mmCIF file of the C-alpha atoms, coordinates in Angstrom:
data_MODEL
# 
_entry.id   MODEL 
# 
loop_
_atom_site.group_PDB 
_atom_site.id 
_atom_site.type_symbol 
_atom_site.label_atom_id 
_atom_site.label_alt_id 
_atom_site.label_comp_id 
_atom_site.label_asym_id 
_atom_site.label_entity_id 
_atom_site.label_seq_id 
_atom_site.pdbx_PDB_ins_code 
_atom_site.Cartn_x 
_atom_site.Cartn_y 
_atom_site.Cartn_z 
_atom_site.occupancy 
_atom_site.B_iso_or_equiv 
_atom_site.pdbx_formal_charge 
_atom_site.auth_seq_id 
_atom_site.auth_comp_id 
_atom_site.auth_asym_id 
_atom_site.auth_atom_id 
_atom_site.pdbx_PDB_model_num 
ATOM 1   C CA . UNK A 1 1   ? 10.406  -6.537  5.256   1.00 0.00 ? 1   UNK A CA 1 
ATOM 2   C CA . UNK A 1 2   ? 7.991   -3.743  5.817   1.00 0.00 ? 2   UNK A CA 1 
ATOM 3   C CA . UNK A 1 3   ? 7.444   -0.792  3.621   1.00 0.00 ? 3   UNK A CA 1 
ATOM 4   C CA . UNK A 1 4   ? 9.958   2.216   4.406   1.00 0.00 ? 4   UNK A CA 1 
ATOM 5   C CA . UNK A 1 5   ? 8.154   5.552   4.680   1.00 0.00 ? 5   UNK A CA 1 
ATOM 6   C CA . UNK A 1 6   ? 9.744   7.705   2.198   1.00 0.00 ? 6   UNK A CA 1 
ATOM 7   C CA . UNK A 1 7   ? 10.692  11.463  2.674   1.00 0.00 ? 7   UNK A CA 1 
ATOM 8   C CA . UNK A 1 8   ? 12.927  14.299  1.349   1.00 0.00 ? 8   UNK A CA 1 
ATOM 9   C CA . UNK A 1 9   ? 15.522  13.264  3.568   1.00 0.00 ? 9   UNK A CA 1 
ATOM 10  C CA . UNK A 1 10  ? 15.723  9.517   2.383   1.00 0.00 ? 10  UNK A CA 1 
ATOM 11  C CA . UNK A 1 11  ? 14.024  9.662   -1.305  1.00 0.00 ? 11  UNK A CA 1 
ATOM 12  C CA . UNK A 1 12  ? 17.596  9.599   -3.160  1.00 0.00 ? 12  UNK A CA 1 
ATOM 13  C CA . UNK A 1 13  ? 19.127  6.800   -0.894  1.00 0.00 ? 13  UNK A CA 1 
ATOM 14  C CA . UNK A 1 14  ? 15.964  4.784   -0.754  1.00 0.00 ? 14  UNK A CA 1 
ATOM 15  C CA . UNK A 1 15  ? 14.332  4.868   -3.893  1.00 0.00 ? 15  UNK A CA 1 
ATOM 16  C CA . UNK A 1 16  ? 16.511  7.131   -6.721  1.00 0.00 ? 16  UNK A CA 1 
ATOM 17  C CA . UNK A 1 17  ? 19.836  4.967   -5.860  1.00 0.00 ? 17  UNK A CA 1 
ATOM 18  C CA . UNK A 1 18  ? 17.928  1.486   -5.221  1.00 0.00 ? 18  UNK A CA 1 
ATOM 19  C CA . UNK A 1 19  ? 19.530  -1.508  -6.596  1.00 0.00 ? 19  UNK A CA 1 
ATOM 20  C CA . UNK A 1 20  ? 15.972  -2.966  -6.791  1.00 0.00 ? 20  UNK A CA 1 
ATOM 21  C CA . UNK A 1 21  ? 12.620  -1.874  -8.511  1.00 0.00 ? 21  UNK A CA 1 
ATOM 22  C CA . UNK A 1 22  ? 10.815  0.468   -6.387  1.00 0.00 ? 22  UNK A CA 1 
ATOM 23  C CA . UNK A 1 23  ? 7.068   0.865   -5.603  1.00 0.00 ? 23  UNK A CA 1 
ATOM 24  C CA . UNK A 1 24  ? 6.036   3.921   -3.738  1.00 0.00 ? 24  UNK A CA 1 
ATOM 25  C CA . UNK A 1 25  ? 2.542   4.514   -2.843  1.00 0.00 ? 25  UNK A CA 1 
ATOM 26  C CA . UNK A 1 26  ? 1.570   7.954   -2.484  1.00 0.00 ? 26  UNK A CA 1 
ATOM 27  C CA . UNK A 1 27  ? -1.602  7.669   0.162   1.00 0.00 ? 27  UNK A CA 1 
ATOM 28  C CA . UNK A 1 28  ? -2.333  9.998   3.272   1.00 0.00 ? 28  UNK A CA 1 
ATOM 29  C CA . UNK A 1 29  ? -4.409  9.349   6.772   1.00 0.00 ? 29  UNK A CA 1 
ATOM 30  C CA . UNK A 1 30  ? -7.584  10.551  5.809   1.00 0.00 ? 30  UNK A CA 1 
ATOM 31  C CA . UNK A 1 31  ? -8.116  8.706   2.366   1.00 0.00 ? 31  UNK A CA 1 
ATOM 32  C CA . UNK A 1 32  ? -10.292 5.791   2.061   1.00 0.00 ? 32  UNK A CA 1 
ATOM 33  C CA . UNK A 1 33  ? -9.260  4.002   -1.012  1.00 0.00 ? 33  UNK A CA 1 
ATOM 34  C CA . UNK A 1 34  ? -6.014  4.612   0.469   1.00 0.00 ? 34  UNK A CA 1 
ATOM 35  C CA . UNK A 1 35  ? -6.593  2.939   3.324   1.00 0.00 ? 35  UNK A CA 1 
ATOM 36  C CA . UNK A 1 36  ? -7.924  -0.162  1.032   1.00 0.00 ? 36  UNK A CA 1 
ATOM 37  C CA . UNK A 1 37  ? -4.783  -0.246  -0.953  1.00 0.00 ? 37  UNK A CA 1 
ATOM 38  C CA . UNK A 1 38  ? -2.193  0.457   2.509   1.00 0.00 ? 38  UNK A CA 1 
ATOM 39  C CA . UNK A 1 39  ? -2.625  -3.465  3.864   1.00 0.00 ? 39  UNK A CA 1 
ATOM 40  C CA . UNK A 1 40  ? -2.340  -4.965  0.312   1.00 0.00 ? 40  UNK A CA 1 
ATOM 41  C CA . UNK A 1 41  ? 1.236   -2.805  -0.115  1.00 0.00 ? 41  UNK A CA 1 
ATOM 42  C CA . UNK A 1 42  ? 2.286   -3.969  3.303   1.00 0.00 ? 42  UNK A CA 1 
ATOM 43  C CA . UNK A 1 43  ? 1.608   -7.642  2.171   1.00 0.00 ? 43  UNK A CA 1 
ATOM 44  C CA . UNK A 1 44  ? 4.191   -7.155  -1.090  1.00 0.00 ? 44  UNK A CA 1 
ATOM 45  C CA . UNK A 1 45  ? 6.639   -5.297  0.720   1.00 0.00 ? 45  UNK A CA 1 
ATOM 46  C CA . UNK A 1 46  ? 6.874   -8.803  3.219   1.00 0.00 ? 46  UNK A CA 1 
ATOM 47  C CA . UNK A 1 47  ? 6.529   -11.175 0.483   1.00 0.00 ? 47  UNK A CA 1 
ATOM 48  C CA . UNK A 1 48  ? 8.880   -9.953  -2.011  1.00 0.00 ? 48  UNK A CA 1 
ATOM 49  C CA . UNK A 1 49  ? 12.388  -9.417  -1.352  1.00 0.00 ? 49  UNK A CA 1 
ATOM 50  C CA . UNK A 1 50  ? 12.974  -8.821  -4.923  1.00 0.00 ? 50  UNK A CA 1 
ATOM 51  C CA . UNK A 1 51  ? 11.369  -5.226  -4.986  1.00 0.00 ? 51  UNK A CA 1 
ATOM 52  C CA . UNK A 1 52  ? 11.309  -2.007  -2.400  1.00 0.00 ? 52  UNK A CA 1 
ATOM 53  C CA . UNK A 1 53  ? 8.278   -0.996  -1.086  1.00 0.00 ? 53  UNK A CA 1 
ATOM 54  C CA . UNK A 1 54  ? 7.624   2.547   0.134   1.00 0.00 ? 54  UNK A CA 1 
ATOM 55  C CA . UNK A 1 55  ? 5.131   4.763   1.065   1.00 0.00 ? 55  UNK A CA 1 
ATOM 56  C CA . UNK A 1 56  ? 4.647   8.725   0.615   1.00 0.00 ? 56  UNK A CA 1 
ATOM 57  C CA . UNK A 1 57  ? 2.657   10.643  2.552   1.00 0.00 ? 57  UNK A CA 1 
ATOM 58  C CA . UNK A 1 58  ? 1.376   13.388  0.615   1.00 0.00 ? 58  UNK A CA 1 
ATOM 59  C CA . UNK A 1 59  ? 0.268   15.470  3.358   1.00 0.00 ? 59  UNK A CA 1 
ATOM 60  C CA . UNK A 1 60  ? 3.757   15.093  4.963   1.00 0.00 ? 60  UNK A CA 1 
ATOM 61  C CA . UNK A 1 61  ? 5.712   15.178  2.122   1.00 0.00 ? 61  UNK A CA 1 
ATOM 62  C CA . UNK A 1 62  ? 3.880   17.785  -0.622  1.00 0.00 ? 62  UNK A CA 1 
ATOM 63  C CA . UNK A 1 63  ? 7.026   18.640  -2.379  1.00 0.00 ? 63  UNK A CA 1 
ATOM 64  C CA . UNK A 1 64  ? 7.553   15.087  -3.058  1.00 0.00 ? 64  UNK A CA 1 
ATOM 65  C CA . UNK A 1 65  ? 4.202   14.511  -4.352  1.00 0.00 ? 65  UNK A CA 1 
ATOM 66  C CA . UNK A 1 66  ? 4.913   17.568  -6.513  1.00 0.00 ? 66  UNK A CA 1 
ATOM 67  C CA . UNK A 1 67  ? 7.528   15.982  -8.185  1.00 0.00 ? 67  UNK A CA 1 
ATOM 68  C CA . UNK A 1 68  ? 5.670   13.166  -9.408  1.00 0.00 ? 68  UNK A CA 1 
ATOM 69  C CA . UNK A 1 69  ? 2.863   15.470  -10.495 1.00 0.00 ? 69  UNK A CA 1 
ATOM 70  C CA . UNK A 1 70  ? 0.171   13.513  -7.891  1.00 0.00 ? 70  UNK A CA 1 
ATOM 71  C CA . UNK A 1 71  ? -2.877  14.666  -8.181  1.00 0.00 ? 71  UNK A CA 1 
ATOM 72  C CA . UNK A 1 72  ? -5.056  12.074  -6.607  1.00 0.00 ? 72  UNK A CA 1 
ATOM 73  C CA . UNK A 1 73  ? -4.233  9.563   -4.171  1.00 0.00 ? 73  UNK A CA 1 
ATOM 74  C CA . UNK A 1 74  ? -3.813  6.436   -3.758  1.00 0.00 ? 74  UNK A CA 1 
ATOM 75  C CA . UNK A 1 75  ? -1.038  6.507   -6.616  1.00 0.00 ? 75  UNK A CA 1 
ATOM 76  C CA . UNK A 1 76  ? 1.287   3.765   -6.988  1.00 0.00 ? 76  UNK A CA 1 
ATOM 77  C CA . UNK A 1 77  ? 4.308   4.544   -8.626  1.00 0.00 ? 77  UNK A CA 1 
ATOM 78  C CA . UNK A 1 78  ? 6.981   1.552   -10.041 1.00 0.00 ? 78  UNK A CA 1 
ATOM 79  C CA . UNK A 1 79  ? 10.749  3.029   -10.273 1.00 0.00 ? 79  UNK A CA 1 
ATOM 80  C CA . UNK A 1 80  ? 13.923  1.211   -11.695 1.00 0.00 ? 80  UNK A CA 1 
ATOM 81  C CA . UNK A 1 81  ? 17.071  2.778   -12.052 1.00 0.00 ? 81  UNK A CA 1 
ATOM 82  C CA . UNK A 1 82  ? 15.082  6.215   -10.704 1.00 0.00 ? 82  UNK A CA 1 
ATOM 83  C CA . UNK A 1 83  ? 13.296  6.632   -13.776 1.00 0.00 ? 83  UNK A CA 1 
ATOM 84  C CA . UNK A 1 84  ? 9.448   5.598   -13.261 1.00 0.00 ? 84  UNK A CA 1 
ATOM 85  C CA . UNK A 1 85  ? 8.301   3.024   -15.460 1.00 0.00 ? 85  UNK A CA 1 
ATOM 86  C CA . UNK A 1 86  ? 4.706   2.566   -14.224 1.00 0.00 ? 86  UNK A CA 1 
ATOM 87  C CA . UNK A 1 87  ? 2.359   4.550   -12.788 1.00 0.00 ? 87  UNK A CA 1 
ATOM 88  C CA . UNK A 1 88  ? -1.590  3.817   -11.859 1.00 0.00 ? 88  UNK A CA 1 
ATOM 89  C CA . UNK A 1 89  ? -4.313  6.155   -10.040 1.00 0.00 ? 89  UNK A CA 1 
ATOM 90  C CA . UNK A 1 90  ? -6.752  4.646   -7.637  1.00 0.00 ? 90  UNK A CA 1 
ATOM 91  C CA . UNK A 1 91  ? -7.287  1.795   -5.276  1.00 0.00 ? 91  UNK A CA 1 
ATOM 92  C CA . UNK A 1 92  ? -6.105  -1.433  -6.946  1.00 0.00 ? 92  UNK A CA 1 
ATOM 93  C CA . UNK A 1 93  ? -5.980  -5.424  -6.173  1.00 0.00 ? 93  UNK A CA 1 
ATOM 94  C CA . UNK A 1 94  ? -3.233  -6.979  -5.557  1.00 0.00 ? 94  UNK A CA 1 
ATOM 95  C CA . UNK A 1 95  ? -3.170  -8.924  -8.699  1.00 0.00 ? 95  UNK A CA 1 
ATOM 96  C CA . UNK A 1 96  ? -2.970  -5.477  -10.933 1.00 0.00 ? 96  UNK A CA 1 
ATOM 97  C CA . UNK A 1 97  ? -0.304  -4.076  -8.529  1.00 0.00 ? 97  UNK A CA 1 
ATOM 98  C CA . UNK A 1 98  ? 1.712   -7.178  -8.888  1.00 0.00 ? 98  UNK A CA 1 
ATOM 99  C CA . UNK A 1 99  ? 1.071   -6.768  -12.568 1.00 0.00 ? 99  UNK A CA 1 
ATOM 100 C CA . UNK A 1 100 ? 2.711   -3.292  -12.691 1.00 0.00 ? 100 UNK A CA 1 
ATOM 101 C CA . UNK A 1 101 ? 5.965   -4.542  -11.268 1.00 0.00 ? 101 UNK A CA 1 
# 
């Protein structure tokens, strides 16, 4: 499965009333570490059926990234039971993004 882009319209079905842990990554078009970390999220999101991926972009979707209190990007964000249990700033490999879920 392939990471769900996340927006107002689908942020409480998607993520806040997910059975599964979440893992939203907050990234937009223009950044470069988020364009490092965009491939490696992709990569979970197929191999693990265990956990939702999605991805927020901030330019699209500033009110969500207010919510979460973003201020840089990328930011990957791990949810269960829509309360956020981990949270890390920055490009990351995919062994420390594993390690936050």
């Amino acid at each position: 499965m392939s990471a769900v882009n996340i927006n107002m319209n689908n942020f409480k079905s998607e993520v806040m009333d997910s059975d599964k842990p979440v893992l939203l990554d907050f990234w937009a078009p223009w950044c470069g570490p988020c364009r490092m970390v965009v491939p490696i999220v992709e990569e979970i999101a197929r191999e693990r059926s265990d956990i939702k991926v999605g991805k927020v972009n901030v330019d699209e979707e500033p009110e969500l990234a207010g919510q979460f209190g973003i201020m840089s990007i990328p930011t990957l964000v791990v949810m269960k039971d829509g309360k956020i249990v981990n949270q890390a700033m920055g490009a990351r490999p995919k062994s420390a993004i594993l390690g936050m879920l």
